Each structure stands twice: as structure tokens, then as C-alpha cells.
Amino acid sequence: MNWKYWLSAGEPRARYVLLMAVGVVLMMSISYPFWAPGGRGMAAFAAVAAVILAHVSAKSIMRP
């Protein structure tokens, strides 16, 4: 497994940023019923999880 590939931002960066933004917004909107009643802590956890999932999804889409 190439850890450098998975832990670095994607190239070209504009496409990576677009995929990340769409992914995070989509993940946060889908998971709203779960984190909304939980308060700030649960929202922070959901945001971190959404960023990680969006990053993996973006890198999988951009994989050569």
C-alpha cells in the first residue's frame, strides 16, 4: 500500500478540492439526523469522519 499517495492531497488540486467539498457536504447532510441531537461533540466527530471519507472517495476517484 502506497501511504504517501493516500496521505497527500490529490493532483490536480482543483479537482481534488471540488471532490472534497462535494463529499463533505454530502456526508454531513446525509448524517444530519445522527449528529444533530448529539450536540457540538457529535457534530465535530461527524465532520472529521466526513472529511476522512471524502478524502478516501476523492483519491479513489482520481486514482490513475
PDB file of N, CA, C and O in Angstrom:
ATOM      1  N   MET A   1       0.839  -1.181   0.000  1.00  0.00           N
ATOM      2  CA  MET A   1       0.000   0.000   0.000  1.00  0.00           C
ATOM      3  C   MET A   1       0.881   1.240   0.000  1.00  0.00           C
ATOM      4  O   MET A   1       1.822   1.337   0.769  1.00  0.00           O
ATOM      5  N   ASN A   2       0.558   2.164  -0.872  1.00  0.00           N
ATOM      6  CA  ASN A   2       1.334   3.388  -1.010  1.00  0.00           C
ATOM      7  C   ASN A   2       0.781   4.453  -0.053  1.00  0.00           C
ATOM      8  O   ASN A   2      -0.164   5.167  -0.377  1.00  0.00           O
ATOM      9  N   TRP A   3       1.378   4.574   1.133  1.00  0.00           N
ATOM     10  CA  TRP A   3       0.884   5.508   2.141  1.00  0.00           C
ATOM     11  C   TRP A   3       1.062   6.961   1.720  1.00  0.00           C
ATOM     12  O   TRP A   3       0.255   7.811   2.062  1.00  0.00           O
ATOM     13  N   LYS A   4       2.110   7.255   0.971  1.00  0.00           N
ATOM     14  CA  LYS A   4       2.324   8.637   0.528  1.00  0.00           C
ATOM     15  C   LYS A   4       1.180   9.081  -0.375  1.00  0.00           C
ATOM     16  O   LYS A   4       0.732  10.221  -0.303  1.00  0.00           O
ATOM     17  N   TYR A   5       0.696   8.198  -1.212  1.00  0.00           N
ATOM     18  CA  TYR A   5      -0.422   8.533  -2.100  1.00  0.00           C
ATOM     19  C   TYR A   5      -1.678   8.843  -1.290  1.00  0.00           C
ATOM     20  O   TYR A   5      -2.377   9.810  -1.553  1.00  0.00           O
ATOM     21  N   TRP A   6      -1.982   8.022  -0.297  1.00  0.00           N
ATOM     22  CA  TRP A   6      -3.212   8.187   0.473  1.00  0.00           C
ATOM     23  C   TRP A   6      -3.152   9.354   1.452  1.00  0.00           C
ATOM     24  O   TRP A   6      -4.186   9.912   1.811  1.00  0.00           O
ATOM     25  N   LEU A   7      -1.970   9.745   1.912  1.00  0.00           N
ATOM     26  CA  LEU A   7      -1.854  10.798   2.914  1.00  0.00           C
ATOM     27  C   LEU A   7      -1.559  12.175   2.333  1.00  0.00           C
ATOM     28  O   LEU A   7      -1.451  13.143   3.067  1.00  0.00           O
ATOM     29  N   SER A   8      -1.425  12.288   1.029  1.00  0.00           N
ATOM     30  CA  SER A   8      -1.164  13.584   0.399  1.00  0.00           C
ATOM     31  C   SER A   8      -2.397  14.037  -0.375  1.00  0.00           C
ATOM     32  O   SER A   8      -3.283  13.245  -0.679  1.00  0.00           O
ATOM     33  N   ALA A   9      -2.452  15.316  -0.654  1.00  0.00           N
ATOM     34  CA  ALA A   9      -3.559  15.855  -1.442  1.00  0.00           C
ATOM     35  C   ALA A   9      -3.448  15.379  -2.888  1.00  0.00           C
ATOM     36  O   ALA A   9      -2.373  15.025  -3.359  1.00  0.00           O
ATOM     37  N   GLY A  10      -4.550  15.379  -3.578  1.00  0.00           N
ATOM     38  CA  GLY A  10      -4.571  14.893  -4.950  1.00  0.00           C
ATOM     39  C   GLY A  10      -4.096  15.918  -5.950  1.00  0.00           C
ATOM     40  O   GLY A  10      -4.077  17.106  -5.699  1.00  0.00           O
ATOM     41  N   GLU A  11      -3.695  15.447  -7.091  1.00  0.00           N
ATOM     42  CA  GLU A  11      -3.294  16.304  -8.206  1.00  0.00           C
ATOM     43  C   GLU A  11      -4.193  15.993  -9.387  1.00  0.00           C
ATOM     44  O   GLU A  11      -4.426  14.826  -9.661  1.00  0.00           O
ATOM     45  N   PRO A  12      -4.728  16.897 -10.103  1.00  0.00           N
ATOM     46  CA  PRO A  12      -4.671  18.345  -9.942  1.00  0.00           C
ATOM     47  C   PRO A  12      -5.508  18.791  -8.751  1.00  0.00           C
ATOM     48  O   PRO A  12      -6.552  18.235  -8.468  1.00  0.00           O
ATOM     49  N   ARG A  13      -5.041  19.798  -8.064  1.00  0.00           N
ATOM     50  CA  ARG A  13      -5.648  20.211  -6.802  1.00  0.00           C
ATOM     51  C   ARG A  13      -7.073  20.753  -6.954  1.00  0.00           C
ATOM     52  O   ARG A  13      -7.886  20.574  -6.063  1.00  0.00           O
ATOM     53  N   ALA A  14      -7.376  21.405  -8.059  1.00  0.00           N
ATOM     54  CA  ALA A  14      -8.724  21.962  -8.241  1.00  0.00           C
ATOM     55  C   ALA A  14      -9.767  20.838  -8.248  1.00  0.00           C
ATOM     56  O   ALA A  14     -10.827  20.954  -7.615  1.00  0.00           O
ATOM     57  N   ARG A  15      -9.479  19.757  -8.922  1.00  0.00           N
ATOM     58  CA  ARG A  15     -10.406  18.623  -8.956  1.00  0.00           C
ATOM     59  C   ARG A  15     -10.523  17.976  -7.588  1.00  0.00           C
ATOM     60  O   ARG A  15     -11.609  17.600  -7.159  1.00  0.00           O
ATOM     61  N   TYR A  16      -9.407  17.853  -6.888  1.00  0.00           N
ATOM     62  CA  TYR A  16      -9.409  17.269  -5.542  1.00  0.00           C
ATOM     63  C   TYR A  16     -10.241  18.123  -4.585  1.00  0.00           C
ATOM     64  O   TYR A  16     -11.051  17.604  -3.818  1.00  0.00           O
ATOM     65  N   VAL A  17     -10.063  19.441  -4.633  1.00  0.00           N
ATOM     66  CA  VAL A  17     -10.821  20.345  -3.758  1.00  0.00           C
ATOM     67  C   VAL A  17     -12.312  20.253  -4.069  1.00  0.00           C
ATOM     68  O   VAL A  17     -13.139  20.220  -3.150  1.00  0.00           O
ATOM     69  N   LEU A  18     -12.667  20.204  -5.326  1.00  0.00           N
ATOM     70  CA  LEU A  18     -14.073  20.091  -5.706  1.00  0.00           C
ATOM     71  C   LEU A  18     -14.668  18.781  -5.193  1.00  0.00           C
ATOM     72  O   LEU A  18     -15.758  18.772  -4.610  1.00  0.00           O
ATOM     73  N   LEU A  19     -13.967  17.670  -5.397  1.00  0.00           N
ATOM     74  CA  LEU A  19     -14.454  16.385  -4.911  1.00  0.00           C
ATOM     75  C   LEU A  19     -14.552  16.356  -3.389  1.00  0.00           C
ATOM     76  O   LEU A  19     -15.503  15.795  -2.829  1.00  0.00           O
ATOM     77  N   MET A  20     -13.586  16.959  -2.700  1.00  0.00           N
ATOM     78  CA  MET A  20     -13.627  17.012  -1.240  1.00  0.00           C
ATOM     79  C   MET A  20     -14.820  17.839  -0.769  1.00  0.00           C
ATOM     80  O   MET A  20     -15.531  17.439   0.158  1.00  0.00           O
ATOM     81  N   ALA A  21     -15.038  18.997  -1.363  1.00  0.00           N
ATOM     82  CA  ALA A  21     -16.138  19.864  -0.937  1.00  0.00           C
ATOM     83  C   ALA A  21     -17.485  19.177  -1.136  1.00  0.00           C
ATOM     84  O   ALA A  21     -18.337  19.178  -0.232  1.00  0.00           O
ATOM     85  N   VAL A  22     -17.677  18.584  -2.287  1.00  0.00           N
ATOM     86  CA  VAL A  22     -18.931  17.883  -2.556  1.00  0.00           C
ATOM     87  C   VAL A  22     -19.092  16.706  -1.600  1.00  0.00           C
ATOM     88  O   VAL A  22     -20.178  16.479  -1.054  1.00  0.00           O
ATOM     89  N   GLY A  23     -18.020  15.978  -1.371  1.00  0.00           N
ATOM     90  CA  GLY A  23     -18.085  14.822  -0.476  1.00  0.00           C
ATOM     91  C   GLY A  23     -18.411  15.197   0.955  1.00  0.00           C
ATOM     92  O   GLY A  23     -19.245  14.554   1.597  1.00  0.00           O
ATOM     93  N   VAL A  24     -17.781  16.239   1.476  1.00  0.00           N
ATOM     94  CA  VAL A  24     -18.032  16.642   2.867  1.00  0.00           C
ATOM     95  C   VAL A  24     -19.458  17.163   3.021  1.00  0.00           C
ATOM     96  O   VAL A  24     -20.153  16.797   3.978  1.00  0.00           O
ATOM     97  N   VAL A  25     -19.921  17.981   2.095  1.00  0.00           N
ATOM     98  CA  VAL A  25     -21.292  18.494   2.174  1.00  0.00           C
ATOM     99  C   VAL A  25     -22.291  17.340   2.092  1.00  0.00           C
ATOM    100  O   VAL A  25     -23.265  17.287   2.851  1.00  0.00           O
ATOM    101  N   LEU A  26     -22.049  16.411   1.203  1.00  0.00           N
ATOM    102  CA  LEU A  26     -22.946  15.265   1.054  1.00  0.00           C
ATOM    103  C   LEU A  26     -22.960  14.393   2.312  1.00  0.00           C
ATOM    104  O   LEU A  26     -24.027  14.034   2.812  1.00  0.00           O
ATOM    105  N   MET A  27     -21.776  14.100   2.845  1.00  0.00           N
ATOM    106  CA  MET A  27     -21.706  13.251   4.048  1.00  0.00           C
ATOM    107  C   MET A  27     -22.348  13.930   5.257  1.00  0.00           C
ATOM    108  O   MET A  27     -23.037  13.283   6.046  1.00  0.00           O
ATOM    109  N   MET A  28     -22.118  15.241   5.412  1.00  0.00           N
ATOM    110  CA  MET A  28     -22.692  15.948   6.557  1.00  0.00           C
ATOM    111  C   MET A  28     -24.211  16.057   6.424  1.00  0.00           C
ATOM    112  O   MET A  28     -24.924  15.971   7.427  1.00  0.00           O
ATOM    113  N   SER A  29     -24.706  16.240   5.210  1.00  0.00           N
ATOM    114  CA  SER A  29     -26.158  16.341   5.043  1.00  0.00           C
ATOM    115  C   SER A  29     -26.839  14.989   5.230  1.00  0.00           C
ATOM    116  O   SER A  29     -27.940  14.917   5.794  1.00  0.00           O
ATOM    117  N   ILE A  30     -26.196  13.920   4.792  1.00  0.00           N
ATOM    118  CA  ILE A  30     -26.764  12.587   4.974  1.00  0.00           C
ATOM    119  C   ILE A  30     -26.781  12.197   6.450  1.00  0.00           C
ATOM    120  O   ILE A  30     -27.734  11.594   6.938  1.00  0.00           O
ATOM    121  N   SER A  31     -25.723  12.542   7.174  1.00  0.00           N
ATOM    122  CA  SER A  31     -25.621  12.125   8.568  1.00  0.00           C
ATOM    123  C   SER A  31     -26.238  13.120   9.548  1.00  0.00           C
ATOM    124  O   SER A  31     -26.123  12.940  10.761  1.00  0.00           O
ATOM    125  N   TYR A  32     -26.916  14.154   9.069  1.00  0.00           N
ATOM    126  CA  TYR A  32     -27.511  15.171   9.940  1.00  0.00           C
ATOM    127  C   TYR A  32     -28.424  14.592  11.026  1.00  0.00           C
ATOM    128  O   TYR A  32     -28.334  15.002  12.183  1.00  0.00           O
ATOM    129  N   PRO A  33     -29.298  13.642  10.710  1.00  0.00           N
ATOM    130  CA  PRO A  33     -30.172  13.113  11.767  1.00  0.00           C
ATOM    131  C   PRO A  33     -29.416  12.422  12.903  1.00  0.00           C
ATOM    132  O   PRO A  33     -29.934  12.292  14.007  1.00  0.00           O
ATOM    133  N   PHE A  34     -28.205  11.986  12.668  1.00  0.00           N
ATOM    134  CA  PHE A  34     -27.439  11.294  13.703  1.00  0.00           C
ATOM    135  C   PHE A  34     -26.643  12.259  14.571  1.00  0.00           C
ATOM    136  O   PHE A  34     -26.560  12.072  15.779  1.00  0.00           O
ATOM    137  N   TRP A  35     -26.050  13.293  13.966  1.00  0.00           N
ATOM    138  CA  TRP A  35     -25.201  14.176  14.769  1.00  0.00           C
ATOM    139  C   TRP A  35     -25.919  15.390  15.319  1.00  0.00           C
ATOM    140  O   TRP A  35     -25.473  15.989  16.296  1.00  0.00           O
ATOM    141  N   ALA A  36     -27.040  15.788  14.757  1.00  0.00           N
ATOM    142  CA  ALA A  36     -27.743  16.985  15.227  1.00  0.00           C
ATOM    143  C   ALA A  36     -28.201  16.871  16.687  1.00  0.00           C
ATOM    144  O   ALA A  36     -28.001  17.805  17.457  1.00  0.00           O
ATOM    145  N   PRO A  37     -28.801  15.767  17.101  1.00  0.00           N
ATOM    146  CA  PRO A  37     -29.217  15.679  18.502  1.00  0.00           C
ATOM    147  C   PRO A  37     -28.046  15.518  19.474  1.00  0.00           C
ATOM    148  O   PRO A  37     -28.203  15.738  20.673  1.00  0.00           O
ATOM    149  N   GLY A  38     -26.889  15.166  18.985  1.00  0.00           N
ATOM    150  CA  GLY A  38     -25.742  14.901  19.844  1.00  0.00           C
ATOM    151  C   GLY A  38     -24.969  16.122  20.287  1.00  0.00           C
ATOM    152  O   GLY A  38     -24.083  16.021  21.129  1.00  0.00           O
ATOM    153  N   GLY A  39     -25.242  17.268  19.714  1.00  0.00           N
ATOM    154  CA  GLY A  39     -24.560  18.491  20.121  1.00  0.00           C
ATOM    155  C   GLY A  39     -23.251  18.718  19.384  1.00  0.00           C
ATOM    156  O   GLY A  39     -22.972  18.120  18.343  1.00  0.00           O
ATOM    157  N   ARG A  40     -22.432  19.618  19.969  1.00  0.00           N
ATOM    158  CA  ARG A  40     -21.191  20.033  19.304  1.00  0.00           C
ATOM    159  C   ARG A  40     -20.174  18.907  19.177  1.00  0.00           C
ATOM    160  O   ARG A  40     -19.485  18.797  18.173  1.00  0.00           O
ATOM    161  N   GLY A  41     -20.058  18.080  20.203  1.00  0.00           N
ATOM    162  CA  GLY A  41     -19.083  16.990  20.160  1.00  0.00           C
ATOM    163  C   GLY A  41     -19.379  15.991  19.055  1.00  0.00           C
ATOM    164  O   GLY A  41     -18.486  15.554  18.331  1.00  0.00           O
ATOM    165  N   MET A  42     -20.621  15.613  18.950  1.00  0.00           N
ATOM    166  CA  MET A  42     -21.012  14.666  17.903  1.00  0.00           C
ATOM    167  C   MET A  42     -20.881  15.298  16.521  1.00  0.00           C
ATOM    168  O   MET A  42     -20.501  14.622  15.561  1.00  0.00           O
ATOM    169  N   ALA A  43     -21.171  16.604  16.412  1.00  0.00           N
ATOM    170  CA  ALA A  43     -21.006  17.294  15.133  1.00  0.00           C
ATOM    171  C   ALA A  43     -19.538  17.345  14.726  1.00  0.00           C
ATOM    172  O   ALA A  43     -19.202  17.164  13.549  1.00  0.00           O
ATOM    173  N   ALA A  44     -18.646  17.562  15.689  1.00  0.00           N
ATOM    174  CA  ALA A  44     -17.215  17.581  15.387  1.00  0.00           C
ATOM    175  C   ALA A  44     -16.741  16.204  14.938  1.00  0.00           C
ATOM    176  O   ALA A  44     -15.964  16.080  13.981  1.00  0.00           O
ATOM    177  N   PHE A  45     -17.196  15.153  15.623  1.00  0.00           N
ATOM    178  CA  PHE A  45     -16.832  13.795  15.223  1.00  0.00           C
ATOM    179  C   PHE A  45     -17.344  13.482  13.824  1.00  0.00           C
ATOM    180  O   PHE A  45     -16.626  12.902  12.999  1.00  0.00           O
ATOM    181  N   ALA A  46     -18.585  13.876  13.530  1.00  0.00           N
ATOM    182  CA  ALA A  46     -19.158  13.635  12.206  1.00  0.00           C
ATOM    183  C   ALA A  46     -18.396  14.409  11.130  1.00  0.00           C
ATOM    184  O   ALA A  46     -18.198  13.907  10.021  1.00  0.00           O
ATOM    185  N   ALA A  47     -17.935  15.625  11.453  1.00  0.00           N
ATOM    186  CA  ALA A  47     -17.173  16.412  10.482  1.00  0.00           C
ATOM    187  C   ALA A  47     -15.831  15.765  10.167  1.00  0.00           C
ATOM    188  O   ALA A  47     -15.425  15.700   8.998  1.00  0.00           O
ATOM    189  N   VAL A  48     -15.144  15.272  11.185  1.00  0.00           N
ATOM    190  CA  VAL A  48     -13.857  14.591  10.968  1.00  0.00           C
ATOM    191  C   VAL A  48     -14.072  13.335  10.139  1.00  0.00           C
ATOM    192  O   VAL A  48     -13.322  13.056   9.188  1.00  0.00           O
ATOM    193  N   ALA A  49     -15.096  12.566  10.488  1.00  0.00           N
ATOM    194  CA  ALA A  49     -15.389  11.347   9.726  1.00  0.00           C
ATOM    195  C   ALA A  49     -15.758  11.681   8.281  1.00  0.00           C
ATOM    196  O   ALA A  49     -15.351  10.971   7.352  1.00  0.00           O
ATOM    197  N   ALA A  50     -16.499  12.763   8.069  1.00  0.00           N
ATOM    198  CA  ALA A  50     -16.882  13.162   6.708  1.00  0.00           C
ATOM    199  C   ALA A  50     -15.667  13.567   5.888  1.00  0.00           C
ATOM    200  O   ALA A  50     -15.573  13.240   4.701  1.00  0.00           O
ATOM    201  N   VAL A  51     -14.730  14.272   6.508  1.00  0.00           N
ATOM    202  CA  VAL A  51     -13.515  14.675   5.790  1.00  0.00           C
ATOM    203  C   VAL A  51     -12.693  13.450   5.414  1.00  0.00           C
ATOM    204  O   VAL A  51     -12.177  13.352   4.291  1.00  0.00           O
ATOM    205  N   ILE A  52     -12.559  12.498   6.313  1.00  0.00           N
ATOM    206  CA  ILE A  52     -11.796  11.281   6.020  1.00  0.00           C
ATOM    207  C   ILE A  52     -12.457  10.491   4.898  1.00  0.00           C
ATOM    208  O   ILE A  52     -11.790  10.058   3.947  1.00  0.00           O
ATOM    209  N   LEU A  53     -13.767  10.300   4.981  1.00  0.00           N
ATOM    210  CA  LEU A  53     -14.471   9.563   3.933  1.00  0.00           C
ATOM    211  C   LEU A  53     -14.417  10.285   2.589  1.00  0.00           C
ATOM    212  O   LEU A  53     -14.261   9.652   1.540  1.00  0.00           O
ATOM    213  N   ALA A  54     -14.543  11.609   2.612  1.00  0.00           N
ATOM    214  CA  ALA A  54     -14.472  12.374   1.364  1.00  0.00           C
ATOM    215  C   ALA A  54     -13.074  12.292   0.758  1.00  0.00           C
ATOM    216  O   ALA A  54     -12.921  12.205  -0.465  1.00  0.00           O
ATOM    217  N   HIS A  55     -12.040  12.316   1.604  1.00  0.00           N
ATOM    218  CA  HIS A  55     -10.669  12.207   1.101  1.00  0.00           C
ATOM    219  C   HIS A  55     -10.448  10.855   0.434  1.00  0.00           C
ATOM    220  O   HIS A  55      -9.899  10.787  -0.677  1.00  0.00           O
ATOM    221  N   VAL A  56     -10.872   9.783   1.095  1.00  0.00           N
ATOM    222  CA  VAL A  56     -10.692   8.451   0.513  1.00  0.00           C
ATOM    223  C   VAL A  56     -11.491   8.324  -0.779  1.00  0.00           C
ATOM    224  O   VAL A  56     -10.999   7.761  -1.766  1.00  0.00           O
ATOM    225  N   SER A  57     -12.699   8.857  -0.792  1.00  0.00           N
ATOM    226  CA  SER A  57     -13.511   8.806  -2.012  1.00  0.00           C
ATOM    227  C   SER A  57     -12.867   9.605  -3.144  1.00  0.00           C
ATOM    228  O   SER A  57     -12.819   9.136  -4.288  1.00  0.00           O
ATOM    229  N   ALA A  58     -12.382  10.805  -2.833  1.00  0.00           N
ATOM    230  CA  ALA A  58     -11.758  11.630  -3.864  1.00  0.00           C
ATOM    231  C   ALA A  58     -10.503  10.963  -4.418  1.00  0.00           C
ATOM    232  O   ALA A  58     -10.275  10.964  -5.635  1.00  0.00           O
ATOM    233  N   LYS A  59      -9.688  10.404  -3.536  1.00  0.00           N
ATOM    234  CA  LYS A  59      -8.471   9.744  -4.000  1.00  0.00           C
ATOM    235  C   LYS A  59      -8.797   8.483  -4.803  1.00  0.00           C
ATOM    236  O   LYS A  59      -8.094   8.161  -5.761  1.00  0.00           O
ATOM    237  N   SER A  60      -9.866   7.782  -4.433  1.00  0.00           N
ATOM    238  CA  SER A  60     -10.267   6.595  -5.196  1.00  0.00           C
ATOM    239  C   SER A  60     -10.757   6.985  -6.588  1.00  0.00           C
ATOM    240  O   SER A  60     -10.476   6.283  -7.553  1.00  0.00           O
ATOM    241  N   ILE A  61     -11.493   8.081  -6.669  1.00  0.00           N
ATOM    242  CA  ILE A  61     -11.976   8.540  -7.975  1.00  0.00           C
ATOM    243  C   ILE A  61     -10.810   8.998  -8.846  1.00  0.00           C
ATOM    244  O   ILE A  61     -10.776   8.741 -10.044  1.00  0.00           O
ATOM    245  N   MET A  62      -9.816   9.659  -8.245  1.00  0.00           N
ATOM    246  CA  MET A  62      -8.701  10.218  -9.004  1.00  0.00           C
ATOM    247  C   MET A  62      -7.585   9.218  -9.259  1.00  0.00           C
ATOM    248  O   MET A  62      -6.614   9.547  -9.923  1.00  0.00           O
ATOM    249  N   ARG A  63      -7.703   8.004  -8.732  1.00  0.00           N
ATOM    250  CA  ARG A  63      -6.633   7.020  -8.879  1.00  0.00           C
ATOM    251  C   ARG A  63      -6.338   6.758 -10.364  1.00  0.00           C
ATOM    252  O   ARG A  63      -7.259   6.516 -11.143  1.00  0.00           O
ATOM    253  N   PRO A  64      -5.063   6.801 -10.737  1.00  0.00           N
ATOM    254  CA  PRO A  64      -4.726   6.605 -12.158  1.00  0.00           C
ATOM    255  C   PRO A  64      -4.934   5.190 -12.637  1.00  0.00           C
ATOM    256  O   PRO A  64      -4.970   4.270 -11.971  1.00  0.00           O
TER     257      PRO A  64
END
